[in-house]
Amino acid sequence: MTDIDVPVPPTPSVTVDWTNPTSVSKTVLTTHIWTAPPMRRDSPIHDRVFEALRELRADYVRFLPWFTHPTLSVPALEPPTEAGTSWNFGNLDPFVEDFVKASEGRPVVANFATIPGWMLTTPPEYSTDPDTIHWEYENSSGLRDETFTEVADYFFRVASWYIAGGFTDENGVRHESGHRYRFAYWEVLCEPDWNLGISPETYTRLYDAVVERLRPLDPEMRFVGLSLSHVHHDPEYFWYFLDPVNHRSGIPLDAVSYHFYATPQIINPFSPEGNAGEETWNSTFFAQVDAFLDQVRFIDSIRIRLSPNTKTFLNEIGTYLADLMNPDPQIPDWYWTLSGSVHAYLWARCVELGIDLVGVAEFMDYPSMIPGVTLVDWDTGEPNARYQVTKLLLDHFGPGDTHVEARAGYPQFVDARLFVQAVHTTEGERKILIINKGAAEVALDLDEASGTLSFVDVTTGSRPPVSRPVQAGRLTVGPHATAVFTLAAE
């Protein structure tokens, strides 16, 4: 038998035309935090988590008291009576205070999203244990006050507590907070299409009622509407909400938001049984991102037609695990690097599309909730690879950067394993973002360019990005790598 010569595949080249600008970035990259029990002040990881948030130095971080833990997120757990009210910010205030402190004066987004359960026609039961998870706390039974005055008054009092130093309750009693915070945006509810089953018409009426009530508190504060879940992106929400004729006179449409999570779930979101195996995650995640980008283009076409000055916030993006709520998740180490490369790719494509904000979900999560989306370790509070990818992007890119024509591959075709984006930064540097979509390392030819490669891949794990010099334009990017090549100054 004779040996068969197997041809060695050619090395793909990165070609950049630095003289051909394609767009100027306006996309803010950020994250969000919620009232997760491991972030309480008595938690052993509290200090490290908020230190990591401060070190990220992201603008427009979103603060979201979430309905799954009403004892921590709802400061009025029971309805008012003639004898008094249940207003108590003792559990919520520490989260807000620590969040604002970690933001160090940067603009932030508030979304005190949870409507008290007693305002629903079918009030849920709840435990006072702050660690108990209540997925049933919000439900689609409807609001007991169909004029939405009750809900608007509730959010007005919450906002007044943090913006105006206090409020007067339902019985005429004054409550003083001393807080005088400023929020760049106030988002009205979170995923009401999923949690509450609200129609586009109902949500629009509720949004108008809340915004009209809150606007006098801070004339400079802007508002975010919709906040649609990843479950579906029904175009009717956008067609209806973005049409100014469907709103009260003078109600602003500053921004709309919606979410996306790539997932290997096929059959049962609460069990790994029957779902796709780990070997498919890589291709599945990136295919879902590409499909979602078509939705983004369609949704943006609606926005441009109806309300072109409204901004678009994709303020929750990430990846789920197959058994997303497993109390004892078995997560391979490489998942975190893969997930980071997926959200880096989605962010980069959104920059190309002119999306105003991309928020990586979510800063803190843990087993029994949705552990696969966390940016920090739930046992130690230390950053993981998803955090490190986010910080790599924040440290190297930002709004105002000029993007130029670039491709990775061969004269005849693009290399589908790679994504590249070439940028003139606002600091005058030339950088190339390189994302390896695959699970194997890839060699690259950068046309004799020299410089520095900073990267996160399976070898760096949760450590900060590694940097190394590159000479003569030859380099290798590791599996699931997110890398930034900074060209040496000419």
Coordinates of C-alpha atoms in Angstrom, one line a residue:
M1 CA 0.0 0.0 0.0
T2 CA 1.3 3.4 -0.9
D3 CA 1.1 6.5 1.3
I4 CA -1.4 9.1 0.1
D5 CA -0.3 12.7 0.4
V6 CA -2.9 14.7 2.2
P7 CA -2.7 18.3 1.1
V8 CA -2.1 20.8 3.9
P9 CA -4.9 23.4 3.9
P10 CA -3.7 26.9 3.2
T11 CA -3.4 29.4 6.0
P12 CA -6.3 31.9 5.9
S13 CA -5.4 35.5 5.5
V14 CA -6.8 38.6 7.1
T15 CA -7.1 41.4 4.6
V16 CA -8.0 44.9 5.7
D17 CA -8.6 48.1 3.6
W18 CA -7.8 50.7 6.2
T19 CA -8.8 53.4 3.7
N20 CA -12.3 52.1 3.2
P21 CA -14.6 53.0 6.2
T22 CA -17.8 51.1 6.5
S23 CA -19.4 52.6 9.6
V24 CA -18.9 54.5 12.8
S25 CA -19.8 52.6 16.0
K26 CA -22.5 54.0 18.3
T27 CA -23.0 50.8 20.3
V28 CA -22.6 50.8 24.0
L29 CA -21.5 47.4 25.5
T30 CA -22.7 46.8 29.1
T31 CA -24.3 44.3 31.4
H32 CA -27.0 44.1 34.1
I33 CA -27.3 43.0 37.7
W34 CA -30.4 41.9 39.6
T35 CA -31.2 41.3 43.3
A36 CA -29.5 38.0 43.4
P37 CA -29.3 36.6 47.0
P38 CA -25.5 35.9 46.7
M39 CA -25.0 39.7 46.3
R40 CA -26.4 40.5 49.7
R41 CA -24.1 42.3 52.1
D42 CA -23.9 39.3 54.4
S43 CA -22.7 37.0 51.5
P44 CA -19.0 36.0 51.6
I45 CA -18.7 37.0 47.9
H46 CA -20.5 40.4 48.1
D47 CA -17.3 42.5 48.2
R48 CA -15.7 40.7 45.3
V49 CA -18.8 40.8 43.1
F50 CA -19.2 44.5 43.4
E51 CA -15.4 45.1 43.1
A52 CA -15.6 43.1 39.8
L53 CA -18.5 45.3 38.6
R54 CA -16.5 48.4 39.4
E55 CA -13.5 47.1 37.6
L56 CA -15.5 46.5 34.4
R57 CA -16.1 50.2 34.1
A58 CA -19.2 49.9 31.9
D59 CA -21.7 52.6 31.2
Y60 CA -25.4 52.2 31.3
V61 CA -25.3 49.1 33.5
R62 CA -28.9 48.0 34.2
F63 CA -30.2 47.4 37.7
L64 CA -33.1 44.9 37.8
P65 CA -34.9 43.9 41.0
W66 CA -36.3 40.6 39.7
F67 CA -39.7 39.0 40.5
T68 CA -38.3 35.6 41.4
H69 CA -37.2 37.0 44.8
P70 CA -39.9 39.4 45.9
T71 CA -38.7 39.7 49.4
L72 CA -35.6 41.4 48.0
S73 CA -37.1 43.2 45.1
V74 CA -40.6 44.5 46.2
P75 CA -40.6 47.1 48.9
A76 CA -44.4 46.9 49.4
L77 CA -45.2 43.2 49.7
E78 CA -48.8 43.7 51.1
P79 CA -51.6 46.1 50.1
P80 CA -52.2 49.2 52.2
T81 CA -54.9 49.2 54.8
E82 CA -56.4 51.9 57.0
A83 CA -54.0 50.7 59.7
G84 CA -50.9 51.3 57.7
T85 CA -48.7 50.2 54.7
S86 CA -46.0 47.6 54.2
W87 CA -43.5 49.9 52.6
N88 CA -40.0 48.8 53.6
F89 CA -36.8 49.3 51.6
G90 CA -34.5 47.6 54.1
N91 CA -33.8 44.7 51.7
L92 CA -33.6 46.7 48.5
D93 CA -31.6 49.7 49.6
P94 CA -28.3 47.9 50.1
F95 CA -28.4 46.5 46.5
V96 CA -29.1 49.9 45.1
E97 CA -26.6 51.7 47.2
D98 CA -23.8 49.2 46.4
F99 CA -24.7 49.3 42.7
V100 CA -24.6 53.1 42.5
K101 CA -21.3 53.1 44.4
A102 CA -19.7 50.6 42.1
S103 CA -20.9 52.6 39.1
E104 CA -18.7 55.5 40.2
G105 CA -20.8 58.2 38.6
R106 CA -21.2 56.5 35.2
P107 CA -24.7 56.6 33.7
V108 CA -27.0 53.7 34.8
V109 CA -30.3 52.3 33.9
A110 CA -33.1 51.5 36.4
N111 CA -35.6 48.8 36.0
F112 CA -37.6 48.2 39.2
A113 CA -39.6 45.8 37.2
T114 CA -41.6 43.8 39.6
I115 CA -45.2 44.6 40.2
P116 CA -46.4 43.7 43.7
G117 CA -48.3 40.4 43.5
W118 CA -51.3 41.9 45.4
M119 CA -51.9 44.2 42.4
L120 CA -52.7 41.1 40.2
T121 CA -56.2 39.6 40.0
T122 CA -54.8 36.3 41.3
P123 CA -52.2 37.3 44.0
P124 CA -49.4 34.7 44.3
E125 CA -48.3 33.3 47.6
Y126 CA -44.7 33.9 48.6
S127 CA -42.1 33.1 51.3
T128 CA -40.3 35.7 53.3
D129 CA -37.1 33.6 52.9
P130 CA -34.9 35.8 50.6
D131 CA -33.3 32.6 49.1
T132 CA -36.6 31.1 48.0
I133 CA -37.2 31.2 44.2
H134 CA -40.7 32.2 43.1
W135 CA -41.1 31.7 39.4
E136 CA -44.9 31.9 39.9
Y137 CA -44.8 35.4 41.6
E138 CA -45.7 37.2 38.4
N139 CA -48.6 35.6 36.4
S140 CA -50.9 36.4 33.5
S141 CA -54.1 36.8 35.6
G142 CA -54.1 40.5 34.8
L143 CA -54.0 43.7 36.9
R144 CA -56.8 44.4 39.3
D145 CA -56.8 48.1 38.3
E146 CA -57.3 48.2 34.6
T147 CA -56.7 52.0 34.6
F148 CA -53.1 51.3 35.7
T149 CA -53.3 54.1 38.2
E150 CA -52.3 51.8 41.0
V151 CA -49.3 50.5 39.2
A152 CA -48.2 54.0 38.1
D153 CA -48.5 55.2 41.6
Y154 CA -46.4 52.3 42.9
F155 CA -43.6 53.0 40.5
F156 CA -43.9 56.7 41.3
R157 CA -43.3 56.0 44.9
V158 CA -40.4 53.7 44.3
A159 CA -38.8 56.2 41.9
S160 CA -39.4 59.1 44.4
W161 CA -37.6 57.1 47.1
Y162 CA -34.5 56.9 45.0
I163 CA -34.7 60.1 43.0
A164 CA -36.5 62.7 45.2
G165 CA -35.5 61.8 48.7
G166 CA -38.8 60.1 49.7
F167 CA -42.6 59.9 49.1
T168 CA -46.0 60.1 50.7
D169 CA -47.8 56.7 51.0
E170 CA -51.4 55.7 50.3
N171 CA -52.4 56.9 53.8
G172 CA -50.7 60.3 53.6
V173 CA -47.7 59.3 55.6
R174 CA -44.3 60.7 54.5
H175 CA -41.3 58.4 54.1
E176 CA -37.9 59.9 53.9
S177 CA -34.9 58.2 52.2
G178 CA -32.3 60.8 51.7
H179 CA -31.5 59.3 48.3
R180 CA -30.9 61.7 45.4
Y181 CA -29.8 59.3 42.7
R182 CA -30.0 60.0 38.9
F183 CA -30.8 57.4 36.4
A184 CA -30.1 57.9 32.7
Y185 CA -33.0 55.7 31.8
W186 CA -36.0 54.1 33.5
E187 CA -37.2 50.9 31.9
V188 CA -40.8 50.0 32.3
L189 CA -41.3 46.3 33.3
C190 CA -39.1 43.4 32.1
E191 CA -40.3 40.7 29.8
P192 CA -44.0 41.5 30.3
D193 CA -44.9 39.4 27.2
W194 CA -43.6 36.3 29.1
N195 CA -44.1 37.0 32.8
L196 CA -47.5 38.8 32.7
G197 CA -48.8 37.8 29.2
I198 CA -49.5 41.4 28.4
S199 CA -50.7 42.3 24.9
P200 CA -49.0 45.1 22.9
E201 CA -52.1 47.3 23.5
T202 CA -52.1 46.7 27.2
Y203 CA -48.4 47.2 27.6
T204 CA -48.5 50.5 25.7
R205 CA -51.3 51.9 27.9
L206 CA -49.4 50.8 31.0
Y207 CA -46.1 52.3 29.7
D208 CA -47.9 55.6 29.1
A209 CA -49.4 55.7 32.6
V210 CA -46.0 55.0 34.3
V211 CA -44.0 57.4 32.1
E212 CA -46.5 60.2 32.6
R213 CA -46.4 59.7 36.4
L214 CA -42.6 59.6 36.6
R215 CA -41.5 62.3 34.1
P216 CA -41.8 65.2 36.6
L217 CA -39.3 63.6 39.0
D218 CA -36.4 64.2 36.6
P219 CA -36.9 65.9 33.3
E220 CA -33.6 64.6 32.0
M221 CA -34.4 60.9 32.7
R222 CA -35.3 58.9 29.6
F223 CA -37.5 55.8 29.3
V224 CA -37.1 52.3 27.8
G225 CA -40.2 50.4 26.6
L226 CA -41.1 46.8 25.8
S227 CA -38.2 44.8 27.2
L228 CA -39.5 41.7 25.4
S229 CA -38.3 38.3 26.3
H230 CA -36.2 35.9 24.2
V231 CA -39.2 33.5 24.0
H232 CA -40.5 35.3 20.9
H233 CA -40.2 38.6 19.2
D234 CA -43.8 39.1 18.0
P235 CA -43.6 42.0 15.4
E236 CA -46.9 43.3 16.6
Y237 CA -45.3 44.6 19.8
F238 CA -43.0 46.8 17.7
W239 CA -45.7 47.8 15.1
Y240 CA -48.0 48.9 17.9
F241 CA -45.7 50.4 20.5
L242 CA -43.5 52.3 18.1
D243 CA -46.4 54.0 16.4
P244 CA -46.8 57.4 18.1
V245 CA -50.6 57.5 17.4
N246 CA -51.0 54.7 19.9
H247 CA -49.6 56.8 22.8
R248 CA -50.8 59.6 24.9
S249 CA -49.8 63.1 23.7
G250 CA -46.3 64.0 24.7
I251 CA -45.2 60.5 25.8
P252 CA -41.6 59.9 24.7
L253 CA -40.4 56.9 22.9
D254 CA -36.7 57.2 23.8
A255 CA -35.7 53.5 23.5
V256 CA -37.1 50.0 23.0
S257 CA -35.5 46.8 24.3
Y258 CA -35.6 43.1 23.7
H259 CA -33.6 40.1 24.6
F260 CA -31.8 37.1 23.1
Y261 CA -30.3 33.9 24.5
A262 CA -28.9 31.1 22.4
T263 CA -29.7 27.7 23.8
P264 CA -29.2 24.0 23.0
Q265 CA -32.7 23.2 24.4
I266 CA -34.8 21.2 22.0
I267 CA -37.4 19.4 24.1
N268 CA -37.4 20.2 27.8
P269 CA -35.9 23.5 29.1
F270 CA -35.8 22.0 32.7
S271 CA -34.0 18.8 32.0
P272 CA -31.0 17.7 29.9
E273 CA -32.9 14.6 28.7
G274 CA -33.6 14.7 25.0
N275 CA -31.7 17.9 24.4
A276 CA -28.7 18.4 22.1
G277 CA -25.4 17.1 23.3
E278 CA -22.4 19.2 24.2
E279 CA -20.8 18.5 20.8
T280 CA -23.5 20.5 19.1
W281 CA -23.4 23.6 21.3
N282 CA -20.8 25.4 19.2
S283 CA -22.6 25.2 15.9
T284 CA -26.0 25.6 17.4
F285 CA -25.2 28.9 19.3
F286 CA -23.7 30.6 16.3
A287 CA -26.5 29.5 14.0
Q288 CA -29.0 30.9 16.4
V289 CA -27.2 34.2 16.5
D290 CA -27.2 34.5 12.7
A291 CA -30.9 33.7 12.6
F292 CA -31.6 36.3 15.3
L293 CA -29.7 38.9 13.4
D294 CA -32.3 38.6 10.6
Q295 CA -34.9 39.4 13.3
V296 CA -32.9 42.4 14.4
R297 CA -32.8 43.8 10.9
F298 CA -36.6 43.3 10.5
I299 CA -37.4 44.9 13.8
D300 CA -35.1 47.8 13.0
S301 CA -36.9 48.3 9.8
I302 CA -40.1 48.8 11.8
R303 CA -38.4 51.3 14.1
I304 CA -37.0 53.3 11.2
R305 CA -40.4 53.5 9.6
L306 CA -42.4 54.4 12.7
S307 CA -40.1 56.1 15.1
P308 CA -36.6 56.6 13.7
N309 CA -35.3 58.6 16.7
T310 CA -36.0 55.8 19.1
K311 CA -32.9 53.9 20.2
T312 CA -32.6 50.1 20.3
F313 CA -31.3 48.3 23.3
L314 CA -30.5 44.6 23.2
N315 CA -30.0 44.7 26.9
E316 CA -30.0 40.9 27.7
I317 CA -27.9 38.7 25.5
G318 CA -26.2 35.4 26.4
T319 CA -26.4 31.6 26.2
Y320 CA -28.3 29.1 28.2
L321 CA -27.4 25.6 29.1
A322 CA -29.6 22.7 28.2
D323 CA -30.7 22.1 31.8
L324 CA -30.7 25.8 32.6
M325 CA -32.2 25.6 36.1
N326 CA -30.3 22.5 37.4
P327 CA -29.4 23.0 41.1
D328 CA -26.2 21.0 40.4
P329 CA -25.2 22.0 36.9
Q330 CA -22.4 20.0 35.2
I331 CA -20.8 22.8 33.1
P332 CA -17.6 22.0 31.1
D333 CA -14.9 24.6 31.6
W334 CA -14.8 25.4 27.9
Y335 CA -18.5 26.5 27.9
W336 CA -17.6 29.8 29.5
T337 CA -15.1 30.6 26.7
L338 CA -17.5 29.5 24.0
S339 CA -20.3 31.6 25.5
G340 CA -17.9 34.6 25.6
S341 CA -17.1 34.2 21.9
V342 CA -20.8 33.9 21.1
H343 CA -21.7 37.2 22.8
A344 CA -18.6 38.9 21.4
Y345 CA -19.8 37.9 17.9
L346 CA -23.3 39.1 18.5
W347 CA -22.0 42.4 19.9
A348 CA -19.7 42.9 16.9
R349 CA -22.6 42.2 14.4
C350 CA -24.8 44.6 16.3
V351 CA -22.2 47.3 16.0
E352 CA -22.4 46.7 12.2
L353 CA -26.2 47.1 12.3
G354 CA -26.1 50.3 14.3
I355 CA -27.7 49.0 17.5
D356 CA -27.4 51.5 20.3
L357 CA -26.7 49.2 23.3
V358 CA -25.9 45.6 23.9
G359 CA -26.1 44.2 27.4
V360 CA -24.4 40.9 28.3
A361 CA -26.5 38.9 30.7
E362 CA -26.0 38.7 33.4
F363 CA -23.5 39.8 36.0
M364 CA -24.4 37.4 38.8
D365 CA -26.4 34.1 38.6
Y366 CA -26.2 30.8 40.2
P367 CA -27.5 27.2 40.3
S368 CA -31.3 26.7 40.5
M369 CA -31.7 30.0 38.7
I370 CA -29.9 30.3 35.3
P371 CA -26.2 29.6 36.1
G372 CA -25.0 29.5 32.5
V373 CA -25.4 33.3 32.0
T374 CA -23.3 34.5 34.9
L375 CA -20.2 36.7 34.5
V376 CA -18.8 35.9 37.9
D377 CA -18.3 32.6 39.8
W378 CA -21.2 32.1 42.3
D379 CA -18.8 30.5 44.9
T380 CA -16.0 33.0 44.8
G381 CA -17.3 36.1 43.1
E382 CA -14.3 36.0 40.8
P383 CA -14.8 36.9 37.1
N384 CA -15.1 34.0 34.6
A385 CA -14.3 33.8 30.9
R386 CA -17.5 35.6 29.9
Y387 CA -16.5 38.5 32.1
Q388 CA -13.0 38.5 30.7
V389 CA -14.3 38.6 27.1
T390 CA -16.6 41.5 28.0
K391 CA -13.8 43.4 29.6
L392 CA -11.5 42.7 26.7
L393 CA -14.0 44.3 24.3
L394 CA -14.7 47.3 26.6
D395 CA -10.9 47.9 27.0
H396 CA -10.3 48.0 23.3
F397 CA -13.4 49.3 21.6
G398 CA -16.2 51.8 22.0
P399 CA -18.6 54.2 20.5
G400 CA -17.0 56.5 18.0
D401 CA -14.7 53.9 16.5
T402 CA -14.5 53.8 12.7
H403 CA -14.9 50.4 11.1
V404 CA -13.2 49.5 7.9
E405 CA -13.6 46.8 5.3
A406 CA -12.0 43.5 6.4
R407 CA -12.3 39.8 5.7
A408 CA -10.7 36.5 6.8
G409 CA -10.2 33.7 4.3
Y410 CA -8.9 33.1 0.9
P411 CA -9.2 34.9 -2.5
Q412 CA -12.1 32.7 -3.5
F413 CA -14.1 32.5 -0.2
V414 CA -14.4 33.6 3.4
D415 CA -13.3 31.2 6.1
A416 CA -16.5 30.4 8.0
R417 CA -14.5 29.5 11.1
L418 CA -13.5 33.1 11.7
F419 CA -15.0 36.5 12.2
V420 CA -12.9 39.6 11.9
Q421 CA -13.7 43.3 12.4
A422 CA -11.1 46.0 11.7
V423 CA -11.3 49.3 13.6
H424 CA -9.7 52.7 13.8
T425 CA -10.3 53.5 17.4
T426 CA -11.0 57.0 18.8
E427 CA -7.5 56.9 20.3
G428 CA -6.0 56.6 16.8
E429 CA -5.0 52.9 17.0
R430 CA -5.6 50.2 14.5
K431 CA -7.1 47.1 15.9
I432 CA -8.6 43.8 14.5
L433 CA -11.1 41.8 16.5
I434 CA -10.7 38.1 15.7
I435 CA -13.3 35.5 16.8
N436 CA -12.7 31.8 16.4
K437 CA -16.1 30.2 16.1
G438 CA -14.7 26.7 16.3
A439 CA -13.4 24.3 18.8
A440 CA -9.9 23.9 17.2
E441 CA -7.1 26.4 16.9
V442 CA -6.7 28.3 13.7
A443 CA -3.5 29.8 12.1
L444 CA -3.7 33.2 10.5
D445 CA -1.7 35.3 8.1
L446 CA -1.8 39.0 8.9
D447 CA 0.2 40.2 5.9
E448 CA 3.5 40.8 7.6
A449 CA 1.8 43.1 10.3
S450 CA 3.4 43.2 13.7
G451 CA 1.8 44.2 17.0
T452 CA 0.2 42.7 20.1
L453 CA -2.4 40.0 20.4
S454 CA -4.7 40.1 23.5
F455 CA -7.0 37.1 23.9
V456 CA -9.3 34.9 25.9
D457 CA -9.6 31.3 24.9
V458 CA -9.8 27.8 26.5
T459 CA -6.2 28.1 27.7
T460 CA -6.7 31.4 29.6
G461 CA -9.9 30.2 31.2
S462 CA -11.2 32.7 33.8
R463 CA -7.9 34.6 34.0
P464 CA -7.6 38.1 32.6
P465 CA -6.8 38.3 28.9
V466 CA -3.3 37.3 27.9
S467 CA -1.2 39.5 25.7
R468 CA 1.8 38.5 23.5
P469 CA 3.8 40.1 20.7
V470 CA 3.2 39.2 17.1
Q471 CA 6.0 39.4 14.5
A472 CA 5.7 39.2 10.8
G473 CA 2.0 38.8 10.9
R474 CA 1.7 35.1 11.7
L475 CA -0.3 34.0 14.7
T476 CA -2.6 31.3 16.0
V477 CA -5.9 31.8 17.7
G478 CA -7.1 29.1 20.2
P479 CA -10.4 27.3 20.4
H480 CA -13.4 29.6 21.1
A481 CA -10.9 32.5 21.1
T482 CA -11.9 36.2 21.3
A483 CA -8.8 38.1 20.4
V484 CA -7.8 41.7 19.7
F485 CA -4.7 42.3 17.5
T486 CA -3.4 45.9 18.0
L487 CA -1.1 46.9 15.1
A488 CA 2.2 48.5 16.0
A489 CA 2.3 52.2 15.4
E490 CA 3.6 53.2 12.0

